[in-house]
Coordinates of C-alpha atoms in Angstrom, one line a residue:
M1 CA -11.7 -38.8 75.7
N2 CA -14.7 -37.2 74.0
M3 CA -13.7 -33.8 75.2
K4 CA -10.2 -34.3 73.8
K5 CA -11.6 -35.5 70.5
K6 CA -13.9 -32.5 70.3
K7 CA -11.0 -30.1 71.0
S8 CA -8.7 -31.7 68.4
S9 CA -11.5 -31.6 65.8
K10 CA -12.2 -27.9 66.5
T11 CA -8.4 -27.2 66.2
I12 CA -8.3 -29.0 62.9
N13 CA -11.4 -27.2 61.6
K14 CA -9.8 -23.8 62.6
K15 CA -6.6 -24.7 60.8
N16 CA -8.6 -25.8 57.7
R17 CA -10.6 -22.6 57.7
R18 CA -7.5 -20.6 58.1
L19 CA -5.8 -22.5 55.3
R20 CA -8.9 -22.1 53.0
R21 CA -8.9 -18.3 53.8
C22 CA -5.3 -18.1 52.9
Q23 CA -5.8 -20.1 49.7
L24 CA -8.8 -17.9 48.8
A25 CA -6.8 -14.7 49.4
R26 CA -4.1 -16.0 47.2
I27 CA -6.6 -16.8 44.4
K28 CA -8.2 -13.4 44.7
E29 CA -4.7 -11.7 44.6
Y30 CA -3.8 -13.8 41.5
C31 CA -7.1 -12.9 39.8
R32 CA -6.6 -9.2 40.6
R33 CA -3.2 -9.2 39.1
V34 CA -4.2 -11.2 36.0
Y35 CA -7.6 -9.7 35.2
H36 CA -7.1 -6.3 36.9
P37 CA -3.4 -5.5 36.5
E38 CA -1.9 -2.5 38.1
D39 CA -2.3 0.7 36.1
K40 CA 1.3 1.6 35.7
I41 CA 0.8 4.0 32.8
S42 CA -1.3 6.4 34.9
K43 CA 1.5 6.6 37.4
L44 CA 3.9 8.0 34.8
P45 CA 4.8 11.7 34.9
E46 CA 2.3 14.1 33.2
E47 CA 4.8 15.2 30.6
I48 CA 5.3 11.6 29.4
L49 CA 1.5 11.0 29.3
V50 CA 1.0 14.1 27.2
R51 CA 3.7 13.0 24.9
I52 CA 2.0 9.6 24.5
L53 CA -1.3 11.3 23.8
S54 CA 0.3 13.5 21.1
L55 CA 1.0 10.4 19.1
L56 CA -2.7 9.6 18.8
P57 CA -5.2 11.2 16.4
L58 CA -6.7 14.2 18.1
K59 CA -10.2 12.8 18.4
D60 CA -8.9 9.5 19.9
A61 CA -6.8 11.4 22.4
A62 CA -9.8 13.4 23.6
V63 CA -11.7 10.2 24.3
T64 CA -9.1 9.1 26.9
G65 CA -10.6 11.8 29.2
V66 CA -13.2 9.2 30.3
L67 CA -10.7 6.8 31.7
S68 CA -10.2 8.5 35.1
R69 CA -9.9 11.8 36.8
R70 CA -6.2 11.7 36.1
W71 CA -6.8 11.5 32.4
R72 CA -9.7 13.9 32.2
D73 CA -7.7 17.1 31.2
L74 CA -4.5 15.6 29.9
W75 CA -5.5 15.8 26.3
K76 CA -5.9 19.6 26.7
S77 CA -2.1 19.9 27.0
M78 CA -1.4 17.9 23.8
T79 CA 1.5 19.4 21.8
N80 CA 0.4 17.9 18.4
L81 CA -2.9 19.5 17.2
N82 CA -3.5 17.8 13.9
F83 CA -7.0 18.8 12.6
D84 CA -7.0 16.4 9.8
G85 CA -10.3 16.4 7.9
D86 CA -9.1 14.0 5.2
E87 CA -11.6 11.2 6.2
T88 CA -14.6 13.6 5.9
L89 CA -13.4 15.0 2.5
C90 CA -12.6 11.6 1.1
R91 CA -16.1 10.4 2.0
M92 CA -17.7 13.4 0.3
M93 CA -15.5 12.9 -2.8
T94 CA -16.3 9.2 -3.0
T95 CA -20.0 10.0 -3.0
A96 CA -19.4 12.6 -5.7
K97 CA -17.4 10.1 -7.8
S98 CA -20.7 8.2 -8.5
N99 CA -21.0 10.6 -11.4
Y100 CA -18.0 11.0 -13.8
T101 CA -18.6 14.5 -15.1
Y102 CA -16.8 17.3 -13.3
Y103 CA -20.0 19.4 -12.9
A104 CA -21.9 16.5 -11.4
E105 CA -19.0 15.9 -9.0
H106 CA -18.8 19.6 -8.1
N107 CA -22.5 19.9 -7.4
T108 CA -22.6 16.7 -5.2
Y109 CA -19.5 17.8 -3.3
S110 CA -20.7 21.4 -2.8
D111 CA -24.1 20.3 -1.5
Q112 CA -22.4 18.6 1.5
L113 CA -19.5 21.1 2.0
D114 CA -21.2 23.9 3.8
S115 CA -22.5 21.8 6.7
K116 CA -19.1 19.9 6.9
R117 CA -17.2 23.2 7.0
S118 CA -19.4 24.4 10.0
S119 CA -18.7 21.1 11.9
Y120 CA -15.0 21.3 11.2
I121 CA -14.7 24.9 12.4
D122 CA -16.7 24.1 15.5
W123 CA -14.3 21.2 16.2
V124 CA -11.2 23.3 15.9
N125 CA -12.6 26.1 18.0
C126 CA -13.7 23.7 20.7
V127 CA -10.3 22.2 21.0
I128 CA -8.2 25.5 21.0
N129 CA -10.6 27.1 23.5
Q130 CA -9.8 24.3 26.0
H131 CA -6.1 23.9 25.2
V132 CA -3.3 24.9 27.6
G133 CA 0.4 25.1 27.2
D134 CA 2.8 25.3 24.2
I135 CA 2.2 23.6 20.8
H136 CA 4.8 21.7 18.8
R137 CA 2.6 21.2 15.7
F138 CA -0.6 22.9 14.5
R139 CA -2.1 21.5 11.3
V140 CA -5.3 22.5 9.5
Y141 CA -6.4 20.2 6.6
F142 CA -9.8 21.0 5.1
D143 CA -11.5 22.6 2.1
L144 CA -11.6 26.3 3.3
D145 CA -11.3 29.3 1.1
D146 CA -10.9 33.1 1.6
T147 CA -14.4 33.5 3.0
F148 CA -13.1 32.0 6.3
A149 CA -10.1 34.4 6.5
S150 CA -10.9 35.8 9.9
T151 CA -11.4 32.3 11.4
I152 CA -8.1 31.0 10.0
D153 CA -6.3 34.2 11.1
S154 CA -7.5 33.6 14.7
W155 CA -6.2 30.0 14.5
I156 CA -2.8 31.1 13.3
M157 CA -2.6 33.7 16.1
F158 CA -3.5 31.1 18.6
A159 CA -0.7 28.8 17.3
I160 CA 1.8 31.7 17.4
K161 CA 0.9 32.6 21.0
N162 CA 1.5 29.1 22.0
R163 CA 5.0 29.0 20.5
V164 CA 4.2 26.7 17.6
Q165 CA 7.2 25.0 15.9
V166 CA 5.4 23.3 12.9
L167 CA 2.6 25.3 11.2
E168 CA 0.7 23.6 8.4
L169 CA -2.2 25.0 6.4
E170 CA -3.5 22.6 3.7
L171 CA -6.7 24.1 2.3
L172 CA -7.0 21.8 -0.8
Q173 CA -10.1 21.8 -2.9
F174 CA -11.5 18.5 -4.2
G175 CA -8.4 16.9 -2.7
A176 CA -6.2 19.0 -5.1
L177 CA -4.9 22.6 -5.4
R178 CA -7.7 25.2 -5.3
V179 CA -8.9 26.4 -8.7
V180 CA -12.6 27.2 -8.3
S181 CA -12.8 29.5 -5.3
P182 CA -10.1 32.0 -4.3
C183 CA -7.4 30.9 -1.8
Y184 CA -7.0 32.2 1.7
I185 CA -4.3 34.9 1.8
L186 CA -1.7 34.7 4.5
S187 CA -1.2 38.3 5.8
Q188 CA 1.9 39.8 7.3
Q189 CA -0.2 41.7 9.8
I190 CA -1.0 38.5 11.7
F191 CA 2.7 38.0 12.5
E192 CA 3.2 41.7 13.3
K193 CA 0.5 41.5 16.0
E194 CA 2.4 38.7 17.7
K195 CA 5.9 39.7 18.5
D196 CA 7.2 36.3 19.7
F197 CA 7.0 33.8 16.8
K198 CA 10.7 33.0 16.7
S199 CA 10.0 29.3 17.6
L200 CA 8.6 28.5 14.1
K201 CA 10.8 25.8 12.4
V202 CA 8.5 24.4 9.7
L203 CA 6.0 26.3 7.5
N204 CA 3.8 24.3 5.1
L205 CA 1.3 26.1 2.9
K206 CA -0.9 24.4 0.4
S207 CA -3.6 26.3 -1.5
V208 CA -2.7 29.3 0.5
G209 CA -1.8 32.6 -1.1
V210 CA 1.4 34.1 0.2
T211 CA 3.6 36.9 -1.3
G212 CA 7.3 37.1 -1.6
E213 CA 7.3 40.0 0.8
V214 CA 5.6 38.0 3.5
I215 CA 8.1 35.1 3.1
D216 CA 11.0 37.6 3.2
Y217 CA 9.5 39.0 6.4
L218 CA 9.2 35.6 8.0
L219 CA 12.7 34.6 7.0
S220 CA 14.1 37.7 8.7
K221 CA 12.1 37.2 11.9
C222 CA 12.0 33.4 12.2
T223 CA 15.6 32.7 12.8
L224 CA 14.9 29.0 13.4
L225 CA 12.8 28.4 10.2
E226 CA 14.3 25.3 8.6
R227 CA 11.6 24.1 6.1
L228 CA 9.4 26.1 3.7
T229 CA 6.8 24.5 1.5
V230 CA 4.5 26.5 -0.8
H231 CA 2.0 24.7 -3.1
G232 CA -0.5 26.4 -5.3
S233 CA 0.0 30.0 -4.4
S234 CA -1.1 32.4 -7.1
S235 CA 0.2 35.4 -5.0
L236 CA 3.9 34.4 -5.1
V237 CA 5.7 36.3 -7.9
N238 CA 9.2 36.9 -6.7
L239 CA 11.0 34.8 -4.1
R240 CA 14.3 35.8 -2.5
V241 CA 16.2 33.6 -0.1
V242 CA 19.3 35.5 0.6
G243 CA 21.6 35.7 3.6
P244 CA 24.2 33.5 5.4
S245 CA 22.4 33.8 8.7
L246 CA 19.3 31.9 7.4
A247 CA 18.6 28.5 9.1
L248 CA 16.6 27.4 6.1
K249 CA 17.5 23.8 5.0
H250 CA 14.6 22.8 2.7
I251 CA 12.6 24.7 0.1
E252 CA 9.7 23.2 -1.9
L253 CA 7.7 25.1 -4.4
N254 CA 4.9 23.6 -6.5
H255 CA 2.4 25.0 -9.0
C256 CA 2.9 28.7 -8.1
K257 CA 1.5 29.7 -11.5
R258 CA 2.5 33.5 -11.4
I259 CA 6.0 33.2 -10.2
K260 CA 8.5 35.1 -12.2
S261 CA 11.9 34.9 -10.4
I262 CA 13.6 32.8 -7.7
E263 CA 16.8 33.9 -6.2
I264 CA 18.7 31.7 -3.7
C265 CA 22.1 33.2 -2.7
D266 CA 24.4 32.7 0.3
A267 CA 22.0 30.2 1.9
K268 CA 24.7 28.3 3.6
Q269 CA 22.5 25.8 5.4
L270 CA 20.3 24.9 2.4
V271 CA 20.2 21.1 1.8
S272 CA 17.4 20.5 -0.6
F273 CA 15.5 22.6 -3.2
H274 CA 12.5 21.3 -5.1
C275 CA 10.8 23.5 -7.7
S276 CA 7.8 22.4 -9.8
C277 CA 6.8 25.8 -11.0
F278 CA 8.3 25.5 -14.5
E279 CA 5.5 23.2 -15.5
V280 CA 3.1 26.2 -15.5
E281 CA 5.5 29.1 -16.0
P282 CA 8.5 28.0 -18.1
M283 CA 10.1 31.5 -18.2
V284 CA 10.9 31.7 -14.5
K285 CA 14.2 33.4 -13.8
L286 CA 16.2 31.1 -11.4
V287 CA 19.4 32.1 -9.7
I288 CA 21.3 29.8 -7.3
R289 CA 24.6 30.9 -5.9
N290 CA 26.9 30.1 -3.0
V291 CA 25.0 27.1 -1.5
P292 CA 27.8 24.8 -0.1
M293 CA 25.4 22.4 1.6
L294 CA 22.9 21.8 -1.3
V295 CA 22.8 18.1 -2.2
D296 CA 19.2 17.4 -3.2
V297 CA 17.6 19.2 -6.2
Y298 CA 14.5 18.9 -8.3
I299 CA 13.7 21.4 -11.1
S300 CA 10.7 20.5 -13.3
S301 CA 10.6 21.0 -17.0
P302 CA 8.0 23.0 -19.0
L303 CA 5.0 20.9 -19.9
C304 CA 5.2 22.3 -23.4
S305 CA 8.5 21.4 -25.0
G306 CA 7.7 23.2 -28.2
R307 CA 8.8 26.6 -26.9
G308 CA 12.4 26.1 -27.9
I309 CA 13.6 25.8 -24.3
D310 CA 16.6 23.5 -23.6
Y311 CA 15.5 22.5 -20.2
L312 CA 18.4 20.2 -19.4
G313 CA 20.9 22.9 -20.5
L314 CA 19.1 25.4 -18.4
C315 CA 19.4 23.1 -15.3
C316 CA 23.1 22.6 -15.9
T317 CA 23.7 26.4 -16.2
V318 CA 21.6 27.2 -13.1
L319 CA 23.3 24.5 -11.0
S320 CA 26.8 25.1 -12.2
C321 CA 27.9 26.3 -8.8
C322 CA 26.8 23.1 -7.0
I323 CA 26.3 20.4 -9.6
S324 CA 29.4 18.5 -8.6
Q325 CA 28.3 18.3 -5.0
L326 CA 24.8 16.9 -5.6
R327 CA 23.9 13.5 -4.1
I328 CA 20.3 13.4 -5.2
L329 CA 19.0 14.8 -8.5
H330 CA 15.4 14.8 -9.7
L331 CA 14.7 15.7 -13.3
N332 CA 11.7 15.6 -15.7
I333 CA 12.9 14.8 -19.2
A334 CA 9.5 13.6 -20.5
Y335 CA 8.7 15.2 -23.9
Q336 CA 12.2 16.8 -24.1
P337 CA 14.0 16.4 -27.5
Y338 CA 17.0 14.1 -27.4
L339 CA 20.3 15.6 -28.5
E340 CA 22.8 13.0 -29.7
N341 CA 26.1 14.8 -28.8
R342 CA 25.0 16.2 -25.5
V343 CA 27.6 16.0 -22.7
L344 CA 26.6 16.6 -19.2
P345 CA 28.9 18.0 -16.4
L346 CA 30.5 15.4 -14.3
L347 CA 28.3 14.4 -11.3
T348 CA 31.0 13.0 -9.1
N349 CA 29.0 12.8 -5.9
L350 CA 25.6 11.7 -7.3
K351 CA 24.2 8.6 -5.5
Q352 CA 20.6 8.7 -6.5
L353 CA 19.0 9.8 -9.8
I354 CA 15.2 10.2 -10.2
L355 CA 14.0 10.8 -13.8
K356 CA 10.5 11.3 -15.1
I357 CA 10.3 10.0 -18.6
D358 CA 7.8 9.4 -21.4
R359 CA 7.2 5.7 -21.5
Y360 CA 6.9 5.8 -25.3
D361 CA 10.1 7.7 -25.9
N362 CA 12.3 5.6 -28.2
F363 CA 15.4 7.4 -26.9
N364 CA 15.0 6.5 -23.2
L365 CA 18.0 4.2 -23.1
L366 CA 20.1 6.8 -24.9
W367 CA 19.0 9.4 -22.4
L368 CA 20.0 7.1 -19.6
I369 CA 23.4 6.4 -21.1
T370 CA 24.1 10.2 -21.1
F371 CA 23.3 10.4 -17.4
I372 CA 25.1 7.1 -16.5
K373 CA 28.3 8.2 -18.1
A374 CA 28.1 11.5 -16.2
S375 CA 27.5 9.8 -12.8
P376 CA 30.3 7.3 -12.2
Y377 CA 29.3 6.5 -8.6
L378 CA 25.5 6.3 -9.0
Q379 CA 23.9 3.7 -6.8
R380 CA 20.2 4.0 -7.3
L381 CA 18.1 4.9 -10.4
V382 CA 14.4 5.7 -10.2
L383 CA 12.3 6.0 -13.4
K384 CA 8.9 7.6 -13.2
L385 CA 6.9 6.6 -16.2
S386 CA 4.4 9.2 -17.6
I387 CA 0.8 8.4 -16.8
Y388 CA -0.3 8.6 -20.5
Y389 CA -0.5 5.3 -22.3
D390 CA -2.1 4.3 -25.5
E391 CA -2.5 0.8 -27.0
Q392 CA -1.8 2.0 -30.6
T393 CA 1.3 4.0 -29.6
D394 CA 2.5 1.0 -27.5
K395 CA 2.5 -1.2 -30.7
L396 CA 4.3 1.4 -32.8
S397 CA 7.0 2.4 -30.2
K398 CA 10.4 0.8 -30.7
L399 CA 13.0 1.4 -28.0
M400 CA 16.5 2.1 -29.5
K401 CA 19.0 -0.2 -27.9
P402 CA 22.6 1.1 -27.8
A403 CA 25.7 -0.9 -27.1
K404 CA 26.2 -2.1 -23.5
C405 CA 27.3 0.5 -21.0
P406 CA 28.2 -1.4 -17.8
H407 CA 28.2 0.6 -14.6
N408 CA 30.1 -0.8 -11.6
F409 CA 28.2 1.0 -8.8
L410 CA 24.6 0.9 -9.8
K411 CA 22.9 -1.4 -7.3
E412 CA 19.1 -0.7 -7.5
V413 CA 16.6 0.3 -10.1
E414 CA 12.9 1.3 -9.4
I415 CA 10.2 1.7 -12.0
I416 CA 7.3 3.8 -10.8
G417 CA 4.1 3.9 -12.9
Y418 CA 4.6 0.4 -14.4
A419 CA 1.4 -0.4 -16.3
G420 CA 2.3 -3.9 -17.8
R421 CA 2.7 -2.5 -21.3
R422 CA 5.0 -4.0 -23.9
C423 CA 7.2 -0.9 -23.8
D424 CA 7.4 -1.1 -20.0
D425 CA 8.7 -4.7 -20.0
E426 CA 11.1 -3.9 -22.8
L427 CA 12.5 -1.0 -20.8
V428 CA 13.1 -3.1 -17.7
I429 CA 14.9 -5.9 -19.6
S430 CA 16.9 -3.5 -21.7
L431 CA 18.1 -1.7 -18.5
I432 CA 19.4 -5.0 -17.1
E433 CA 21.2 -5.8 -20.4
T434 CA 22.7 -2.4 -20.8
F435 CA 23.8 -1.4 -17.3
G436 CA 23.3 -4.5 -15.1
V437 CA 26.8 -5.6 -14.3
S438 CA 26.5 -4.8 -10.5
L439 CA 22.7 -4.6 -10.4
E440 CA 21.3 -6.3 -7.2
K441 CA 17.7 -5.2 -7.0
I442 CA 14.8 -4.2 -9.2
I443 CA 11.6 -2.7 -7.8
I444 CA 8.4 -2.6 -9.8
N445 CA 5.8 -0.1 -8.5
P446 CA 2.5 0.2 -10.5
F447 CA 1.5 3.3 -8.6
L448 CA -0.3 5.4 -11.2
Y449 CA -0.8 8.7 -9.4
R450 CA 0.9 11.9 -10.5
M451 CA 4.0 11.9 -8.3
E452 CA 4.9 15.6 -8.1
H453 CA 1.6 17.0 -6.9
P454 CA 0.0 17.0 -3.5
W455 CA -3.3 15.4 -4.7
R456 CA -5.1 13.5 -1.9
Q457 CA -8.1 12.4 -3.8
P458 CA -9.4 8.9 -3.1
K459 CA -8.4 6.4 -5.8
H460 CA -11.0 5.7 -8.4
I461 CA -12.1 2.1 -8.8
E462 CA -10.7 2.1 -12.4
T463 CA -7.2 3.2 -11.1
I464 CA -7.2 0.4 -8.5
K465 CA -8.1 -2.2 -11.2
K466 CA -5.3 -0.9 -13.5
E467 CA -2.7 -1.1 -10.7
A468 CA -3.9 -4.6 -9.8
M469 CA -3.6 -5.8 -13.4
A470 CA -0.2 -4.3 -13.8
R471 CA 1.0 -5.9 -10.6
D472 CA -0.3 -9.3 -11.7
H473 CA 1.4 -8.9 -15.1
A474 CA 4.7 -8.0 -13.4
I475 CA 4.5 -11.1 -11.2
R476 CA 3.3 -13.6 -13.8
H477 CA 5.3 -12.5 -16.9
L478 CA 8.1 -10.0 -16.2
K479 CA 9.6 -11.8 -13.1
E480 CA 10.5 -14.9 -15.2
R481 CA 12.6 -12.7 -17.6
V482 CA 14.7 -11.2 -14.8
P483 CA 17.9 -13.0 -14.0
S484 CA 17.8 -15.0 -10.7
C485 CA 20.9 -13.2 -9.4
I486 CA 18.8 -9.9 -9.2
K487 CA 16.3 -9.5 -6.3
Y488 CA 12.9 -8.8 -7.9
V489 CA 10.4 -6.9 -5.8
C490 CA 6.8 -5.9 -6.9
I491 CA 5.1 -3.5 -4.6

């Protein structure tokens, strides 16, 4: 009996040990799955992993090389090479802003610039020396002038060799267009050395000198080029965009202070044309002809309205071939004289109108009536208020209120640059009373930056305070004056 009992107890112990081992194995497997889940991402095809890495900032993508052997060299095949030095520049400019005078800022900024330039160039060179494969986007953003021409040339040639599609050079100074040191000049010889650069679709140049001859050469060779942006080029004098075979869809010109003529003819794919060069050179000869797809236009006005230039009449004449087909129109009517009997051409397809106006212009509503009558199907109106404001002028200004002019399609109005002034509130309420039959939404945006220029300077503390005060005023005092049937949004 004792032997039987011993055998049965041994059998039971074996079963218990087996059961415990099975339970422990299950617990370990559960913990492995929960706390050490299977790495499914690393098992994806390399093309997908490279595409995922291309969505990350370049420095963050390079860090993934420490994850495993599989990830070690993946970042070297990234198609998005965005060398964005904005964080470094903003930090330098914030330090410089401790002094308010320009020269103090300039000296503080310049003291740090040389070493930061060296670090930035080393970073770019290090990445491109290790890179393999084609590039979709190559972007340089840093304060570099013409003294680094050979280095920038080598970067561009590298991008072209790797079949770049989006090439962006933003060489801003103090976060704005370059005015102190000369710009880097984009040479035609760079592209002549590299025969195969037909893959280029987007060319974005800011504070880069480029001539009309170089642009003409690129348009003739880059048959896929769809978007051209030129900001702050002092080398551009004459621009010609001519030919039905062009793939160009978007043109943007800003602050090209020496430009004399712009000719756009037979560009049958062109969709948008934005030009802010008139602010610095009001006598630019502009010709637009045979552009059947053009629907989005912005032509700036001269900053000095005392030269006897009828800006609005000029715009209507220049756009006579396409004005009836426009869907989006941007105009700057600030500081332009109001003509009582002016009649605009009928804008039968216009859906969105963006106007920059002087916040103290007593004729603002009369201006708007002129445009509203010419735009029977307008749905969205955006008003950009001029930055300048003065307490004394605010007290003296008196908005002229015409008879009601109801509009059956106007759904949304946005006010950009709202500062909480008496004239700002009066304009918003008068807009509702004059046009607001079908109005569904009003957006108040106290953003006080200059909207047309590519400034990337960090906001000054005073600007942040002014925006906060304007936002608070809009929520506390203006909102209660807006009818409840209209959706009120303060950004």
